PDB file of C-alpha atoms and ligand atoms in Angstrom:
ATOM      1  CA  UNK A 176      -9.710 -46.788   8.423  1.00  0.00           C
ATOM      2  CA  UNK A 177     -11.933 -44.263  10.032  1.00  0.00           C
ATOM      3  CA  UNK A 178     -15.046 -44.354  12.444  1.00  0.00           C
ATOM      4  CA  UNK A 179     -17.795 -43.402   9.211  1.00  0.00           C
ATOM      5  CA  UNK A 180     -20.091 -40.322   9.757  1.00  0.00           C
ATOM      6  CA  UNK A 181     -23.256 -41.436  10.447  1.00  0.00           C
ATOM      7  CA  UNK A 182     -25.056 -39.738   7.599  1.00  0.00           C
ATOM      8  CA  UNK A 183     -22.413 -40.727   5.351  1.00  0.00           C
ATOM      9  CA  UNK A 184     -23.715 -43.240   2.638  1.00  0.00           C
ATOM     10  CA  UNK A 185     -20.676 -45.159   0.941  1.00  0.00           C
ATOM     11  CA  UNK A 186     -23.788 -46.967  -1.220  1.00  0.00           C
ATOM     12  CA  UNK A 187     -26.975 -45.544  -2.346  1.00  0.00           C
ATOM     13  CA  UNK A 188     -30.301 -47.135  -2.440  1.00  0.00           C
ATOM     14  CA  UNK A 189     -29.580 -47.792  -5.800  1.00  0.00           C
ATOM     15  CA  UNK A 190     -26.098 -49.320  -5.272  1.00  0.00           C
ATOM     16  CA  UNK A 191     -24.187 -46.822  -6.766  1.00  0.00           C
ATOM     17  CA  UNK A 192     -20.743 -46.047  -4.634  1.00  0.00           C
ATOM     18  CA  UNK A 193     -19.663 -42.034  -4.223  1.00  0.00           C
ATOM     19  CA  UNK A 194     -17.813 -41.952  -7.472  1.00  0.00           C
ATOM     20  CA  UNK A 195     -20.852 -43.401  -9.525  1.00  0.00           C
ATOM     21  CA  UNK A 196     -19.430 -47.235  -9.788  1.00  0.00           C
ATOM     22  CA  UNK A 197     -21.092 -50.601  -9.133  1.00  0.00           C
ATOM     23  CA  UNK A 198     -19.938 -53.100  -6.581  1.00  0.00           C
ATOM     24  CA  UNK A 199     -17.958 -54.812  -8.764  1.00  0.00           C
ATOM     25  CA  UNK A 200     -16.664 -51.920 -11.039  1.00  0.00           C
ATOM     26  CA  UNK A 201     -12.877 -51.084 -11.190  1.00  0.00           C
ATOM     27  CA  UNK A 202     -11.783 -47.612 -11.237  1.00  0.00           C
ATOM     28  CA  UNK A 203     -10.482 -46.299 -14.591  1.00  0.00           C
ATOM     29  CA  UNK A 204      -6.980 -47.420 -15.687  1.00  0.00           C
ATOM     30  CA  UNK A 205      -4.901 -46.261 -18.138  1.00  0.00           C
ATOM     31  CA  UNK A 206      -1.089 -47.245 -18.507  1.00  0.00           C
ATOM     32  CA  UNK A 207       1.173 -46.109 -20.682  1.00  0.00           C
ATOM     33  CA  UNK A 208       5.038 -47.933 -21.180  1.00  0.00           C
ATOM     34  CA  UNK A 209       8.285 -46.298 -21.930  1.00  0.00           C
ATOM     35  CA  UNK A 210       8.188 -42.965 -20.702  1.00  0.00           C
ATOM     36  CA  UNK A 211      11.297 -41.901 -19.273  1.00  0.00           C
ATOM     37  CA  UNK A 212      14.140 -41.546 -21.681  1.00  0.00           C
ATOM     38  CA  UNK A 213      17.254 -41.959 -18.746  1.00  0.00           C
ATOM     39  CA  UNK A 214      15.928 -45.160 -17.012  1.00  0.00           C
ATOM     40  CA  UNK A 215      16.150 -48.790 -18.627  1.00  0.00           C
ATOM     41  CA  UNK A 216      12.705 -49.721 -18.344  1.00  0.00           C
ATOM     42  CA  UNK A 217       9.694 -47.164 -16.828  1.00  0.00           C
ATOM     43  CA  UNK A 218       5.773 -46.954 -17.072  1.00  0.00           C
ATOM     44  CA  UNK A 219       2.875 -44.395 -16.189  1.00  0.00           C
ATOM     45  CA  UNK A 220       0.529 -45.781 -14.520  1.00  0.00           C
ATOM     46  CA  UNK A 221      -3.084 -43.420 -13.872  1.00  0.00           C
ATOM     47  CA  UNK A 222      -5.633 -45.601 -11.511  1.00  0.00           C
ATOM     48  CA  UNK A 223      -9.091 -43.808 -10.717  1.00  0.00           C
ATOM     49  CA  UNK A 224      -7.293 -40.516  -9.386  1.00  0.00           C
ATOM     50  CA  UNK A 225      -4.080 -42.524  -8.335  1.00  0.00           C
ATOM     51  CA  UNK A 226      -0.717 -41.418 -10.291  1.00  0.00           C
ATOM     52  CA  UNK A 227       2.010 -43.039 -10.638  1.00  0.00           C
ATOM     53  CA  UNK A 228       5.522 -43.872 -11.970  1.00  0.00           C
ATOM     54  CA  UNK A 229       7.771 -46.696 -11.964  1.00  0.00           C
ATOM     55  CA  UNK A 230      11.146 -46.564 -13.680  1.00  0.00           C
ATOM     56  CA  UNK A 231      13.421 -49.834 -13.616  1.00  0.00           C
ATOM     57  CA  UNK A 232      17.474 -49.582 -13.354  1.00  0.00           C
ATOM     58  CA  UNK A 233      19.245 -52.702 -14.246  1.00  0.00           C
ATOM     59  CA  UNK A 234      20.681 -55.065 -13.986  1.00  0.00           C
ATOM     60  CA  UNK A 235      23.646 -53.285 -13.284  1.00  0.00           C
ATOM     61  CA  UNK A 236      26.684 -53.120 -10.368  1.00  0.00           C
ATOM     62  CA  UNK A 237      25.977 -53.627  -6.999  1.00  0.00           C
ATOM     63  CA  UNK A 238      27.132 -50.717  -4.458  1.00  0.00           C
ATOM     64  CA  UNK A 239      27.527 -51.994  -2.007  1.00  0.00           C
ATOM     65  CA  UNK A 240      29.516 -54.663  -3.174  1.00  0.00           C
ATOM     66  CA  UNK A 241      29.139 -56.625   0.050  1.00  0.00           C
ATOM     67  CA  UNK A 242      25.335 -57.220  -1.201  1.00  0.00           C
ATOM     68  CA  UNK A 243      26.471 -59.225  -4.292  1.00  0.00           C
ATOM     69  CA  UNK A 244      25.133 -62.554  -4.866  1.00  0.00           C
ATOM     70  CA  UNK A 245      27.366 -65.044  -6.800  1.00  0.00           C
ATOM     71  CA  UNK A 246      23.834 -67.307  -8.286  1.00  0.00           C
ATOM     72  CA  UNK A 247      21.471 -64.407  -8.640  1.00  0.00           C
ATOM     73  CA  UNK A 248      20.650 -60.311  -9.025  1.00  0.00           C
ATOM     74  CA  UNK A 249      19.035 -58.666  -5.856  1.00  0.00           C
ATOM     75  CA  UNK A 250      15.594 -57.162  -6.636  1.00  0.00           C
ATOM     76  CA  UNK A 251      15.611 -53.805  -4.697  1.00  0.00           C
ATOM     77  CA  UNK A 252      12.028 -51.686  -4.411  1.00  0.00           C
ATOM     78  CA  UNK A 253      11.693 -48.134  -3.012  1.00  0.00           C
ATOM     79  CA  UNK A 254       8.245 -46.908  -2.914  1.00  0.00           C
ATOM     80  CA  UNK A 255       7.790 -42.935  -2.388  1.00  0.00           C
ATOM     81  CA  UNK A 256       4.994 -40.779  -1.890  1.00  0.00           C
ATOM     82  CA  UNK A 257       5.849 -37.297  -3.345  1.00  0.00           C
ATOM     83  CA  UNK A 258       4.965 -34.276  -0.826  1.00  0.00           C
ATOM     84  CA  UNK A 259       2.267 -32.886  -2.796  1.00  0.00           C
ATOM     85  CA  UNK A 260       0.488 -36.567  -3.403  1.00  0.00           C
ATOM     86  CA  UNK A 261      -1.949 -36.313  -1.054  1.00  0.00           C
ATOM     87  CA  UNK A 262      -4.053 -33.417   1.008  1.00  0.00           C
ATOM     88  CA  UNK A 263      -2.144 -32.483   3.591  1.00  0.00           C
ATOM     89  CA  UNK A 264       1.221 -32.068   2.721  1.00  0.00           C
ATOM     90  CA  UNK A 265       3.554 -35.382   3.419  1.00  0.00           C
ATOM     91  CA  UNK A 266       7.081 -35.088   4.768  1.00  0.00           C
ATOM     92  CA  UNK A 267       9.372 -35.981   2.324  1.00  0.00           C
ATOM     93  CA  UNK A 268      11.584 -39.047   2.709  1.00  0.00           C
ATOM     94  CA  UNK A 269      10.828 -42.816   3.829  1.00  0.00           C
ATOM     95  CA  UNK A 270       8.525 -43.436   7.164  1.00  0.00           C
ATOM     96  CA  UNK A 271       7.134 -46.438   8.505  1.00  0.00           C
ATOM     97  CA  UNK A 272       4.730 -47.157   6.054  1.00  0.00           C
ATOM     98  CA  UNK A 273       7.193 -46.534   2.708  1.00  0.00           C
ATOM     99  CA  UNK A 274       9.042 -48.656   3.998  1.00  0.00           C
ATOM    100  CA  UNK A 275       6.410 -51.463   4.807  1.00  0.00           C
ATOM    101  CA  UNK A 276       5.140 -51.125   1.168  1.00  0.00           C
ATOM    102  CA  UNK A 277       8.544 -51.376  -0.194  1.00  0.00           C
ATOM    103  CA  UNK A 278       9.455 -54.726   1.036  1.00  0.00           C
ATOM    104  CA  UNK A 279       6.023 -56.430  -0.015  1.00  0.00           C
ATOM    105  CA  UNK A 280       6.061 -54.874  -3.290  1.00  0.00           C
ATOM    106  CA  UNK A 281       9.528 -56.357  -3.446  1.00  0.00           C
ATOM    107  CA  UNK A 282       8.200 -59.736  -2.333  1.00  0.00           C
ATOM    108  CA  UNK A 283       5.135 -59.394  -5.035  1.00  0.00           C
ATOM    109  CA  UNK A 284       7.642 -58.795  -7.816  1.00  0.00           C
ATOM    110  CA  UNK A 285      10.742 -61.103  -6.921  1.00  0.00           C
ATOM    111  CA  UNK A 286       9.065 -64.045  -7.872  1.00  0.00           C
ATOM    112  CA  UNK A 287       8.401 -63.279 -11.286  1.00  0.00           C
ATOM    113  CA  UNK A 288      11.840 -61.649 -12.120  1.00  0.00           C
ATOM    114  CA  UNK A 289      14.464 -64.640 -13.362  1.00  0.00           C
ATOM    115  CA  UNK A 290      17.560 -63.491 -11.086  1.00  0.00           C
ATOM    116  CA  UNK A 291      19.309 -66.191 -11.774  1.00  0.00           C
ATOM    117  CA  UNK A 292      20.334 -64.775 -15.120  1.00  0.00           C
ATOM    118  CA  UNK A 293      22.039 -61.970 -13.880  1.00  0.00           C
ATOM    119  CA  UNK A 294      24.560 -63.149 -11.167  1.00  0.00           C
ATOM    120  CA  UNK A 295      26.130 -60.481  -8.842  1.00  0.00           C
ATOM    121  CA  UNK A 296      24.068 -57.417 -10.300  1.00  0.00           C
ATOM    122  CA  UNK A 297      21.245 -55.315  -8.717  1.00  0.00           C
ATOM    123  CA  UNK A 298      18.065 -54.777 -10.487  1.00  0.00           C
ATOM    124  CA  UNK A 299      16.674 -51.466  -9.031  1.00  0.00           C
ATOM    125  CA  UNK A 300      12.991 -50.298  -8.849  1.00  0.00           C
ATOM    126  CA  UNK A 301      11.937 -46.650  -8.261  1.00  0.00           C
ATOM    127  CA  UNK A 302       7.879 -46.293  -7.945  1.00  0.00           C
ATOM    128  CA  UNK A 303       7.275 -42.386  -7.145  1.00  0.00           C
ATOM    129  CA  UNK A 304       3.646 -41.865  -6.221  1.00  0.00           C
ATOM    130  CA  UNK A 305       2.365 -38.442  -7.526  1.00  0.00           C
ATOM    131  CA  UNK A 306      -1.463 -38.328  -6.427  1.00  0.00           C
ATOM    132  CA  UNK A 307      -2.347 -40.829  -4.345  1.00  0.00           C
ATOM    133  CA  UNK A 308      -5.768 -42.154  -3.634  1.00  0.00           C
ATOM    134  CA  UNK A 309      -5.860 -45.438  -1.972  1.00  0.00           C
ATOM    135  CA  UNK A 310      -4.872 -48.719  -3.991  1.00  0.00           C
ATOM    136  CA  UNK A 311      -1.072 -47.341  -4.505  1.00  0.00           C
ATOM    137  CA  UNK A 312       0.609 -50.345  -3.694  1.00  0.00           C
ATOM    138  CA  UNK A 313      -1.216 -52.375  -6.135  1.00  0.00           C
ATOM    139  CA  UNK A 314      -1.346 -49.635  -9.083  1.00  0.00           C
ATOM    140  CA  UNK A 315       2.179 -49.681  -7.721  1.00  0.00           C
ATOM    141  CA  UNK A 316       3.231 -53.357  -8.497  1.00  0.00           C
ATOM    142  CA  UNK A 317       1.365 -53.006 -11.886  1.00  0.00           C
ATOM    143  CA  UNK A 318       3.382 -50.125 -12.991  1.00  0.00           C
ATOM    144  CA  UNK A 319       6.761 -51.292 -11.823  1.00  0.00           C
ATOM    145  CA  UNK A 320       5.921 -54.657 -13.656  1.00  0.00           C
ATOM    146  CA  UNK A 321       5.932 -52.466 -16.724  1.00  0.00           C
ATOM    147  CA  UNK A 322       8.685 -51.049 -15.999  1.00  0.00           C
ATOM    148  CA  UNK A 323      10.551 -54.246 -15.489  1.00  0.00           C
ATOM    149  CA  UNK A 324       9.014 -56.029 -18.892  1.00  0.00           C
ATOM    150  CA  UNK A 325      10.180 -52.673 -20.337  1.00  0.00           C
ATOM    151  CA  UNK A 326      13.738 -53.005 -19.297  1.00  0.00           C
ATOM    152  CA  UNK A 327      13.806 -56.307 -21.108  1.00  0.00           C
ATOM    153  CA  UNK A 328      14.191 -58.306 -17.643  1.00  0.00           C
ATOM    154  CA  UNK A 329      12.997 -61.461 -18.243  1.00  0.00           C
ATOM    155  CA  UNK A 330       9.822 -62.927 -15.958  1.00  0.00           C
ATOM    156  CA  UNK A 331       8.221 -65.962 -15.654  1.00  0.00           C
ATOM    157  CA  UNK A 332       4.700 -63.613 -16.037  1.00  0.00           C
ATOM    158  CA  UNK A 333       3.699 -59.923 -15.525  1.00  0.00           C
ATOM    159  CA  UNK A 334       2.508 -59.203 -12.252  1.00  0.00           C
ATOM    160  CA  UNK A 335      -0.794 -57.468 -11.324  1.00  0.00           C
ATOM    161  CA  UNK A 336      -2.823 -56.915  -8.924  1.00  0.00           C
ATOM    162  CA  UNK A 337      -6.512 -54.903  -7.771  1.00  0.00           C
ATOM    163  CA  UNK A 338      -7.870 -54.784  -3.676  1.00  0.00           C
ATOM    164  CA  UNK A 339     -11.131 -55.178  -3.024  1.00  0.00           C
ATOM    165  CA  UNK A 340     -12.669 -54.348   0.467  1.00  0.00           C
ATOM    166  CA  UNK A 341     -15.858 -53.874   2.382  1.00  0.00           C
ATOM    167  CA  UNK A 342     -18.220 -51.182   2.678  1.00  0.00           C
ATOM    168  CA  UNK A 343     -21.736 -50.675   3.896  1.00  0.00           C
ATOM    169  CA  UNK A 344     -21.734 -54.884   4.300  1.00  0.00           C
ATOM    170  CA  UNK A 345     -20.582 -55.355   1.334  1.00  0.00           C
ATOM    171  CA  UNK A 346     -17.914 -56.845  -0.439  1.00  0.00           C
ATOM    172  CA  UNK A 347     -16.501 -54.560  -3.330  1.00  0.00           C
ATOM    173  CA  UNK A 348     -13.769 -54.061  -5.466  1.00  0.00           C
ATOM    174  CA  UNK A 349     -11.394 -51.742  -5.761  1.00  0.00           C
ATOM    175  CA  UNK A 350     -11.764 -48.838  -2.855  1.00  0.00           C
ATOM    176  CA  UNK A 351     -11.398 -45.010  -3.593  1.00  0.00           C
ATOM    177  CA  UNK A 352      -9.863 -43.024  -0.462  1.00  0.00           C
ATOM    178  CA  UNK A 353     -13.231 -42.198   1.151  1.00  0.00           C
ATOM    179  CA  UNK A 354     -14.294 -45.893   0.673  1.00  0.00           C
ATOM    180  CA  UNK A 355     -10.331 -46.937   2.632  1.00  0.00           C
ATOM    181  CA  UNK A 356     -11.076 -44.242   5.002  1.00  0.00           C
ATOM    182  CA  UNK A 357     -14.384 -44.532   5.986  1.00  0.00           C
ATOM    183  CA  UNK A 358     -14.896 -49.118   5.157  1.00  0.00           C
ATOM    184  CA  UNK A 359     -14.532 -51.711   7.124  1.00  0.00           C
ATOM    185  CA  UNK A 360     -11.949 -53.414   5.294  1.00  0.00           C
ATOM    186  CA  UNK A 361      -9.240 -53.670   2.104  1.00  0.00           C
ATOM    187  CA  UNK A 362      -7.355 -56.390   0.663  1.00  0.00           C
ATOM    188  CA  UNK A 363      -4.736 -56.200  -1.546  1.00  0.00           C
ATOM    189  CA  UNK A 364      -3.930 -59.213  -3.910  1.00  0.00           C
ATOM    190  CA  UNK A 365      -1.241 -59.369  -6.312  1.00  0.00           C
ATOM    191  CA  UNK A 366      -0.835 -62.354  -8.965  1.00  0.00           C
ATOM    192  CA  UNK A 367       0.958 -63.959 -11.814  1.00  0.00           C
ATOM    193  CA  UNK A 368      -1.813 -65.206 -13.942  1.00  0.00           C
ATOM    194  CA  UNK A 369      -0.362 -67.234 -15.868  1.00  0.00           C
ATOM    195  CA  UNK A 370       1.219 -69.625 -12.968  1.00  0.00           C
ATOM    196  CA  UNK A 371      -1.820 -68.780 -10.988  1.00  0.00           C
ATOM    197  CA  UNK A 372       0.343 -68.073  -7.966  1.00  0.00           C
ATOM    198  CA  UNK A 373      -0.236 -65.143  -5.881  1.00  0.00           C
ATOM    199  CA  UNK A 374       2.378 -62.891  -4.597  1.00  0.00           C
ATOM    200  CA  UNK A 375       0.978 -60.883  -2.242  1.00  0.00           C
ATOM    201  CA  UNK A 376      -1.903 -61.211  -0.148  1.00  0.00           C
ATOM    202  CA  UNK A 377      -3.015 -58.570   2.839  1.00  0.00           C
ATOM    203  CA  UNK A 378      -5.421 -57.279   4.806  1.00  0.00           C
ATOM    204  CA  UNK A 379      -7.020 -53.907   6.691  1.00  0.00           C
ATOM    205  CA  UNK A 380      -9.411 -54.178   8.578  1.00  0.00           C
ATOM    206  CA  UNK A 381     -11.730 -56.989   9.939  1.00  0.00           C
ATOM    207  CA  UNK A 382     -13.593 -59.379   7.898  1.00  0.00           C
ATOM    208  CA  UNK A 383     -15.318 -63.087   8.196  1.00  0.00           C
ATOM    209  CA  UNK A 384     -13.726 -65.729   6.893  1.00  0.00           C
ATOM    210  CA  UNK A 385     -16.642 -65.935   4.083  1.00  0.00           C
ATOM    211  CA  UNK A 386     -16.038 -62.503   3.597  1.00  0.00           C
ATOM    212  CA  UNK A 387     -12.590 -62.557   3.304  1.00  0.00           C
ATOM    213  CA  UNK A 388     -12.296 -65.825   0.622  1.00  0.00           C
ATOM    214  CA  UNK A 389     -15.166 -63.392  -1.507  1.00  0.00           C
ATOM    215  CA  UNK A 390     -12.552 -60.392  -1.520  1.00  0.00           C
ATOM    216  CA  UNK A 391     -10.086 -62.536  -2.518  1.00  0.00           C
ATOM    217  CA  UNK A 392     -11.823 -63.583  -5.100  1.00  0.00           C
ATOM    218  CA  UNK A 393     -12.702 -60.311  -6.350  1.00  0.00           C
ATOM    219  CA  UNK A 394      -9.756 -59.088  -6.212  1.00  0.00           C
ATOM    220  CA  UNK A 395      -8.527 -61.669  -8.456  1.00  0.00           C
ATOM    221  CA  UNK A 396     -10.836 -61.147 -10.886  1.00  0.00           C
ATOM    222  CA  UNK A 397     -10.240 -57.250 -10.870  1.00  0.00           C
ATOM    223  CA  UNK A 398      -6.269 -57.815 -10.811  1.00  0.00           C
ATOM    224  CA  UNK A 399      -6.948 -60.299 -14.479  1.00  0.00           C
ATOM    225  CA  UNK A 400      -8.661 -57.807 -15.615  1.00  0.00           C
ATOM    226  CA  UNK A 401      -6.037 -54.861 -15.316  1.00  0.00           C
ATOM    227  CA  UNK A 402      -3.639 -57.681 -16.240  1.00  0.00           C
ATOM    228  CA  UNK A 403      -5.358 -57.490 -20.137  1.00  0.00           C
ATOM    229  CA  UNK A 404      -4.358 -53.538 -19.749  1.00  0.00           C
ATOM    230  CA  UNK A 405      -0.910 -54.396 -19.089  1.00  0.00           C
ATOM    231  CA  UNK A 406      -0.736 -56.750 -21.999  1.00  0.00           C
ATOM    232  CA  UNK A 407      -2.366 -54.357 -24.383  1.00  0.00           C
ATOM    233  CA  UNK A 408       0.055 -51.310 -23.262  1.00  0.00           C
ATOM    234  CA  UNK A 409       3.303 -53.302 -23.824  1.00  0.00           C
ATOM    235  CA  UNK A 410       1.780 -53.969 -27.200  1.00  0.00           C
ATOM    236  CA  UNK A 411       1.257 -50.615 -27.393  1.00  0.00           C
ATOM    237  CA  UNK A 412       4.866 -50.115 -26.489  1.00  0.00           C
ATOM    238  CA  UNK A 413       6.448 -52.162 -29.291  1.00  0.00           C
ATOM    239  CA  UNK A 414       4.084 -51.233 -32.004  1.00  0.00           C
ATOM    240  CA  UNK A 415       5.337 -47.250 -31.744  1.00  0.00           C
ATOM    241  CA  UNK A 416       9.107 -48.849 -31.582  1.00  0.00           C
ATOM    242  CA  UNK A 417       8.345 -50.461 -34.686  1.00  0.00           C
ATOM    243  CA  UNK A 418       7.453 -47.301 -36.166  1.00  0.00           C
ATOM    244  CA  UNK A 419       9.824 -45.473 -35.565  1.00  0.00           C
ATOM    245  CA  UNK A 420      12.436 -48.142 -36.728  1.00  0.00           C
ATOM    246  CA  UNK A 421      10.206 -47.758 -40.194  1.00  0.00           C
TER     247      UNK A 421
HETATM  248  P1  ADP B 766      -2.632 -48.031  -0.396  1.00  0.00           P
HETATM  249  O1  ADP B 766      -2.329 -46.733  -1.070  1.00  0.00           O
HETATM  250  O2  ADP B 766      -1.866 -49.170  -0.995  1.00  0.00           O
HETATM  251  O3  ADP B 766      -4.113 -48.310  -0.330  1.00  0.00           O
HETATM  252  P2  ADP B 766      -2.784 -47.449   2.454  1.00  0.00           P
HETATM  253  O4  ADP B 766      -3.979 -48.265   2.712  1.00  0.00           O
HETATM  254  O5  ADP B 766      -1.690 -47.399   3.479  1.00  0.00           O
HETATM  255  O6  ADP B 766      -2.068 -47.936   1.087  1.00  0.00           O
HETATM  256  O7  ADP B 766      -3.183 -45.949   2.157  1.00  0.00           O
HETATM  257  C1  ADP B 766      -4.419 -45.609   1.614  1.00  0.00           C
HETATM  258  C2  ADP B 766      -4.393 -44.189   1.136  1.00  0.00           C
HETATM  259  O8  ADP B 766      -4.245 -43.301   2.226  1.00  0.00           O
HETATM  260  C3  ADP B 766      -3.253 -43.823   0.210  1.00  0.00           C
HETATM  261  O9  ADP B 766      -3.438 -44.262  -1.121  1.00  0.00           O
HETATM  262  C4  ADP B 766      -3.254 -42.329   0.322  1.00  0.00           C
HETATM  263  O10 ADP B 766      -4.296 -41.776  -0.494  1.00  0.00           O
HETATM  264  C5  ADP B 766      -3.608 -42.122   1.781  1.00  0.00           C
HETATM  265  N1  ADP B 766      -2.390 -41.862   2.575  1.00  0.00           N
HETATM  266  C6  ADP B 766      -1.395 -42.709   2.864  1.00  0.00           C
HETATM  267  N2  ADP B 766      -0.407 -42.120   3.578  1.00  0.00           N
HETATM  268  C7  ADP B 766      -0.778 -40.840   3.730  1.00  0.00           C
HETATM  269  C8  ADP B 766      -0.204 -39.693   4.369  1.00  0.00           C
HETATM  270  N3  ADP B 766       0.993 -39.754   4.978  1.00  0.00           N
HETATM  271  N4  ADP B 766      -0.909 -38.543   4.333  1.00  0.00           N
HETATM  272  C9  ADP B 766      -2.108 -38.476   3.733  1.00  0.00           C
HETATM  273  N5  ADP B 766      -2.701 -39.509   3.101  1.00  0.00           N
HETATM  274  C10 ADP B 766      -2.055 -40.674   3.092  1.00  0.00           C
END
């Protein structure tokens, strides 16, 4: 988060945001399941102008062995911005950050995934950002979700998840990269809807408490929301395996 140009509007008089939305409007979403033809499980997932794929491996052996568990899989997550994903070329390879999203996508996920099924096996997630433009770790989550459901891993629920931040004073939903840049705050919210438990919960930025609870809230709403896209693209998923079975 930036210091914002003075002259820089994020909402205009007539409360539209930059990219034309309301307050409470969610970027476009489109998803699309089963894409890759070498991975167990994998899912497209395009988020306002955020791309991304997740592709699921598993469960299979462990290497190292030493990381077996005899009760359970491990749930491993690498999260990876390609180069030419944003502006200014990124160094490839994990930094600080990668690394940081990783492990709470991991977290988001884990509790969702029934490891207990598969004792002493790895269950592997790859989520390769293409374009990014703020809100990757949750467009993240939703498409490695996907990806897992596609694998035929079993879960107690899908995961999803939406942010929702401030700008100009206000609480909105769902911030664009010059909204992150240039807002006071984002908070990223991931849930299982169905056990109404949330799995991850974070925040940039400052906010009131007041302020914070609303985001929450919005985010929620935004995250059930893309959850009914998720449903609808595994249905999607099945129907063209159906056909060509027929
Ligand atoms: P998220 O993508 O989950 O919102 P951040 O808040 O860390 O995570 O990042 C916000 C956005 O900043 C990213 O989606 C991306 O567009 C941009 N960004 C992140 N890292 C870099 C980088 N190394 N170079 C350029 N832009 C980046």
């Amino acid at each position: 988060m930036m210091e914002k140009p003075e002259e820089l509007k994020l909402i205009d008089e007539n409360g539209y945001r930059i990219d034309g939305r309301k307050k409470y409007e969610l970027r476009k979403v489109n998803m699309k399941v089963g894409v890759l033809k070498n991975a167990n499980g994998s899912a497209y997932v395009e988020w306002g102008k955020n791309k991304i794929l997740a592709a699921v491996y598993g469960p299979r052996e462990i290497h190292p062995k030493h990381l077996q568990r005899p009760d359970r899989a491990i749930l491993r997550v690498r999260y990876n911005m390609a180069p030419f994903s944003v502006e200014e070329r990124k160094k490839p390879g994990p930094d600080r950050r990668s690394v940081e999203i990783s492990k709470v996508i991991r977290g988001a996920l884990e509790p969702a995934v029934i490891l207990e099924l598969f004792p002493r096996t790895s269950i592997d997630v790859f989520i390769e950002v293409l374009q990014a433009d703020a809100g990757t770790r949750v467009a993240g989550i939703v498409a490695a979700s996907l990806a897992l459901a596609d694998a035929g891993i079993p879960m107690k629920d899908l995961v999803s998840a939406c942010a929702a931040g401030k700008i100009e004073d206000e609480i909105v939903l769902d911030l664009n990269k010059e909204e992150d840049n240039y807002g006071t705050a984002d908070v990223p919210v991931a849930i299982m809807p169905i056990k109404n438990d949330i799995t991850l919960l974070q925040m940039d930025g400052y906010l009131t408490k007041e302020e914070f609870l609303e985001a929450v809230r919005l985010a929620i709403k935004g995250a059930k929301a893309v959850y009914q896209k998720q449903r609808e693209a595994l249905k999607e998923r099945y129907l063209n395996v159906l056909q060509e079975e027929e």
